[in-house]
PDB file of C-alpha atoms in Angstrom:
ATOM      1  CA  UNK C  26      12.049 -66.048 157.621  1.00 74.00           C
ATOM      2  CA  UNK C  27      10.578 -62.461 156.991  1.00 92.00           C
ATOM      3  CA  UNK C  28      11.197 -61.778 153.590  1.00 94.00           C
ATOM      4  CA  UNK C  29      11.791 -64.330 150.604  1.00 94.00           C
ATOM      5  CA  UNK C  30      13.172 -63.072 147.130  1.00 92.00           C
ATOM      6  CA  UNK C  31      12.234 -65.824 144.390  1.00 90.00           C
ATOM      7  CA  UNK C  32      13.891 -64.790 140.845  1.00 86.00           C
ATOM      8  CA  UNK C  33      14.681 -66.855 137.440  1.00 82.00           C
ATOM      9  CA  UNK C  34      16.495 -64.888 134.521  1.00 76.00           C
ATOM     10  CA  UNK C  35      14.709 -66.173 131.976  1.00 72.00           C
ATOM     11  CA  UNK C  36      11.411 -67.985 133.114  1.00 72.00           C
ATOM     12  CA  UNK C  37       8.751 -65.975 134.855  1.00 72.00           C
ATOM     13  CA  UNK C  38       5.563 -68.384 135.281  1.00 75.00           C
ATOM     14  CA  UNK C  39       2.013 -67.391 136.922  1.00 78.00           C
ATOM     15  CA  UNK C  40       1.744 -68.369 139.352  1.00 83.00           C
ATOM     16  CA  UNK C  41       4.861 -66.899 140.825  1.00 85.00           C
ATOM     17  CA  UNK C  42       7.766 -68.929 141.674  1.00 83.00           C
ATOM     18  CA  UNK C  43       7.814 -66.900 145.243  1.00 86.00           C
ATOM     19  CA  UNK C  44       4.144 -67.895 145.777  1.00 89.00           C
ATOM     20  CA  UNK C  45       4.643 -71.221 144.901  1.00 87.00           C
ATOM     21  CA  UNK C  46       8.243 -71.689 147.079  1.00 88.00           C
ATOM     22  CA  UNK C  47       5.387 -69.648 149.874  1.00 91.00           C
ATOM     23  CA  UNK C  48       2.902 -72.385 149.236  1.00 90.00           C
ATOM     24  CA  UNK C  49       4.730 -75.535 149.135  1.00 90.00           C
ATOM     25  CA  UNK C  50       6.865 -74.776 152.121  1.00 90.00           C
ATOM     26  CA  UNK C  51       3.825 -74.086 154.515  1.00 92.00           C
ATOM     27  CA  UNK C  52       5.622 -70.371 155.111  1.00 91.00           C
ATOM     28  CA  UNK C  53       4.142 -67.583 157.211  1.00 92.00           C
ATOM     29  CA  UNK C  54       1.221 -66.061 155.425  1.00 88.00           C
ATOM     30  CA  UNK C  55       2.808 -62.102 156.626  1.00 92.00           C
ATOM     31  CA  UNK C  56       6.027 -63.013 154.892  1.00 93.00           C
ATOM     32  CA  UNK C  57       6.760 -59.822 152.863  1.00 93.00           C
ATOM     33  CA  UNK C  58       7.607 -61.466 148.811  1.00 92.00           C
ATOM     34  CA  UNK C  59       8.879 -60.462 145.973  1.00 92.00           C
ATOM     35  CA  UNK C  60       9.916 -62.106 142.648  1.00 88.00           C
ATOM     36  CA  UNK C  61      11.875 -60.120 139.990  1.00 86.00           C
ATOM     37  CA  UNK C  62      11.634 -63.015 137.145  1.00 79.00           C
ATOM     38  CA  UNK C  63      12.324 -62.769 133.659  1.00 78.00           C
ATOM     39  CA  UNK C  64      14.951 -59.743 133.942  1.00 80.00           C
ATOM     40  CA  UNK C  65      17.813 -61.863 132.301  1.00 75.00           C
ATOM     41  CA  UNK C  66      21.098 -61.999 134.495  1.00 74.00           C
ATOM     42  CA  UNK C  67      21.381 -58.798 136.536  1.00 80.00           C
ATOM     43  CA  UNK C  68      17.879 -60.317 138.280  1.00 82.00           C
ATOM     44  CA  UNK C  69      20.349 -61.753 140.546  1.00 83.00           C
ATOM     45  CA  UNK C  70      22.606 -59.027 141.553  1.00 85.00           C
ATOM     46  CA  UNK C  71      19.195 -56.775 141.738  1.00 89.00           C
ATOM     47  CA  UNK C  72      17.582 -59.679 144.363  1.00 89.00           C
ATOM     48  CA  UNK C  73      20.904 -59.671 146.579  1.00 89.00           C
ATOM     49  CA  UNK C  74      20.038 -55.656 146.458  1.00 92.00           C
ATOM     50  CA  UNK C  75      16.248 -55.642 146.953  1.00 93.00           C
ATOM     51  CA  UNK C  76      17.083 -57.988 150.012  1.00 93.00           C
ATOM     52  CA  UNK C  77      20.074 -55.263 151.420  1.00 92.00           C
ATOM     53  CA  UNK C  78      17.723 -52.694 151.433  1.00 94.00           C
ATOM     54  CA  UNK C  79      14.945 -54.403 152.732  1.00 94.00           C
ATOM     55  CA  UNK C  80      17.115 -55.208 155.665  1.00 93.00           C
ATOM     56  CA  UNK C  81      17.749 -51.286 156.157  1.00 93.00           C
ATOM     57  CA  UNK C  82      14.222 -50.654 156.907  1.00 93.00           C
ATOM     58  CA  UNK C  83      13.389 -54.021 158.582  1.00 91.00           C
ATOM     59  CA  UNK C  84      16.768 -54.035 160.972  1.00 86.00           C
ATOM     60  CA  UNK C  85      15.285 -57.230 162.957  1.00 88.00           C
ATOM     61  CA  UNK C  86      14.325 -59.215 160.028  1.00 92.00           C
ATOM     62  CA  UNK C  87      16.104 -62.351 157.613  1.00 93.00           C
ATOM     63  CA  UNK C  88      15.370 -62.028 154.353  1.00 93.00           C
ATOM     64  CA  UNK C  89      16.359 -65.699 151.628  1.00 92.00           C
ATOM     65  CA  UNK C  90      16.973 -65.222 148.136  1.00 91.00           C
ATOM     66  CA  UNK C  91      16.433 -67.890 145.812  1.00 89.00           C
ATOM     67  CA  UNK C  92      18.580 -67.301 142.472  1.00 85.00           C
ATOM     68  CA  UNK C  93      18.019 -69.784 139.873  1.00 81.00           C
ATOM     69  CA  UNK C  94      18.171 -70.495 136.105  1.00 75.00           C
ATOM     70  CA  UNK C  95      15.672 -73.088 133.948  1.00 67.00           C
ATOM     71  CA  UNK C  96      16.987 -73.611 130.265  1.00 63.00           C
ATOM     72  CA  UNK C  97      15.120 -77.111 129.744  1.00 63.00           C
ATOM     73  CA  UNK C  98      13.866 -75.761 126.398  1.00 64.00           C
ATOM     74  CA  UNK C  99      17.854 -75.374 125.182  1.00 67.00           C
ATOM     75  CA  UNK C 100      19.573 -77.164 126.827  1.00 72.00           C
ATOM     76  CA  UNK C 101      22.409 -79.580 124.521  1.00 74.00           C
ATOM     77  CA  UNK C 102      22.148 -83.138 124.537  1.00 79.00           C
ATOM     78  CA  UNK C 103      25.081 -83.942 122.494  1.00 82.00           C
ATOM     79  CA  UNK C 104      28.757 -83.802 122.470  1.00 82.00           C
ATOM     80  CA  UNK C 105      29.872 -81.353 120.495  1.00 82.00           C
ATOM     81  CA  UNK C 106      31.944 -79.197 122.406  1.00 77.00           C
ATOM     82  CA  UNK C 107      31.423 -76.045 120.639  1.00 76.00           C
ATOM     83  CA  UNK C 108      28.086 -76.370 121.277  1.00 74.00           C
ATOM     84  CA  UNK C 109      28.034 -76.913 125.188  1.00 72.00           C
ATOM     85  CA  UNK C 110      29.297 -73.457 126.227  1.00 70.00           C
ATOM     86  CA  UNK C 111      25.901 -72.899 126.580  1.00 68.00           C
ATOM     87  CA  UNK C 112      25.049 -75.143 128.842  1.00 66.00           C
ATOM     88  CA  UNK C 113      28.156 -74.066 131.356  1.00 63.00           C
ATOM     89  CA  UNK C 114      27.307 -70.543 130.989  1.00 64.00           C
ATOM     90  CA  UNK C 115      23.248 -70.740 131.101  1.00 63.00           C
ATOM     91  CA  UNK C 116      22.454 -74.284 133.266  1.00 59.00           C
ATOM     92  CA  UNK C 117      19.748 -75.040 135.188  1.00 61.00           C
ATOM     93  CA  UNK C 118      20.855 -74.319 138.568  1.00 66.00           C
ATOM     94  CA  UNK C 119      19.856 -73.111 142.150  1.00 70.00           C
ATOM     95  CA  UNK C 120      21.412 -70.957 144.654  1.00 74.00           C
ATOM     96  CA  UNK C 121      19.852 -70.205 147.858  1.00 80.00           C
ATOM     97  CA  UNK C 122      21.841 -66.558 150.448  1.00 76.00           C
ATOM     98  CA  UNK C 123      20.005 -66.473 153.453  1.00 84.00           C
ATOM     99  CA  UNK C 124      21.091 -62.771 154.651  1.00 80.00           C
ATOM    100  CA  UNK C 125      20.392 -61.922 158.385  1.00 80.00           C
ATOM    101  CA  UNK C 126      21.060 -58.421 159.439  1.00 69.00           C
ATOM    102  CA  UNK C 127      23.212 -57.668 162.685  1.00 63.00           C
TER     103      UNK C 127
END
């Protein structure tokens, strides 16, 4: 992998989440990161772009984007079901596009 794209909407710890997915994964120390965090929903649709263009100017290269969303401070227990729309519209969740240009 040549270029990983780490993003959350709403969480944006320090150390990154790209240095830490980097770290923890033993990955190339050249590989070209980036980690738009804490940019609320487009971050996603703007990661799936940073990683299109990146692929323009590095032709040979694969580039993974990691979307995901952490809520654990809001997230409903109960059973209400007016009150668990938000946890089927904003849910902790994970997505990974690994985008290889031809």
């Amino acid at each position: 992998m040549d270029i990983l794209i780490v993003n959350c909407g709403l969480f944006s710890p320090t150390p990154l989440l790209s240095a830490m997915v980097v770290n923890i994964y033993k990955l190339r120390s050249n590989i070209k990161s980036f980690n738009p965090s804490g940019m609320g929903c487009s971050a996603g649709l703007m990661s799936i772009d940073l990683a299109w263009d990146l692929l323009q100017v590095h032709p040979n290269a694969n580039a993974l984007v990691v979307n995901t969303d952490i809520i654990t401070l809001n997230y409903y227990h109960g059973s209400k079901r007016a009150m668990l729309l938000q946890n089927s519209l904003f849910h902790v969740d994970v997505v990974g596009y690994l985008f290889i240009y031809f």
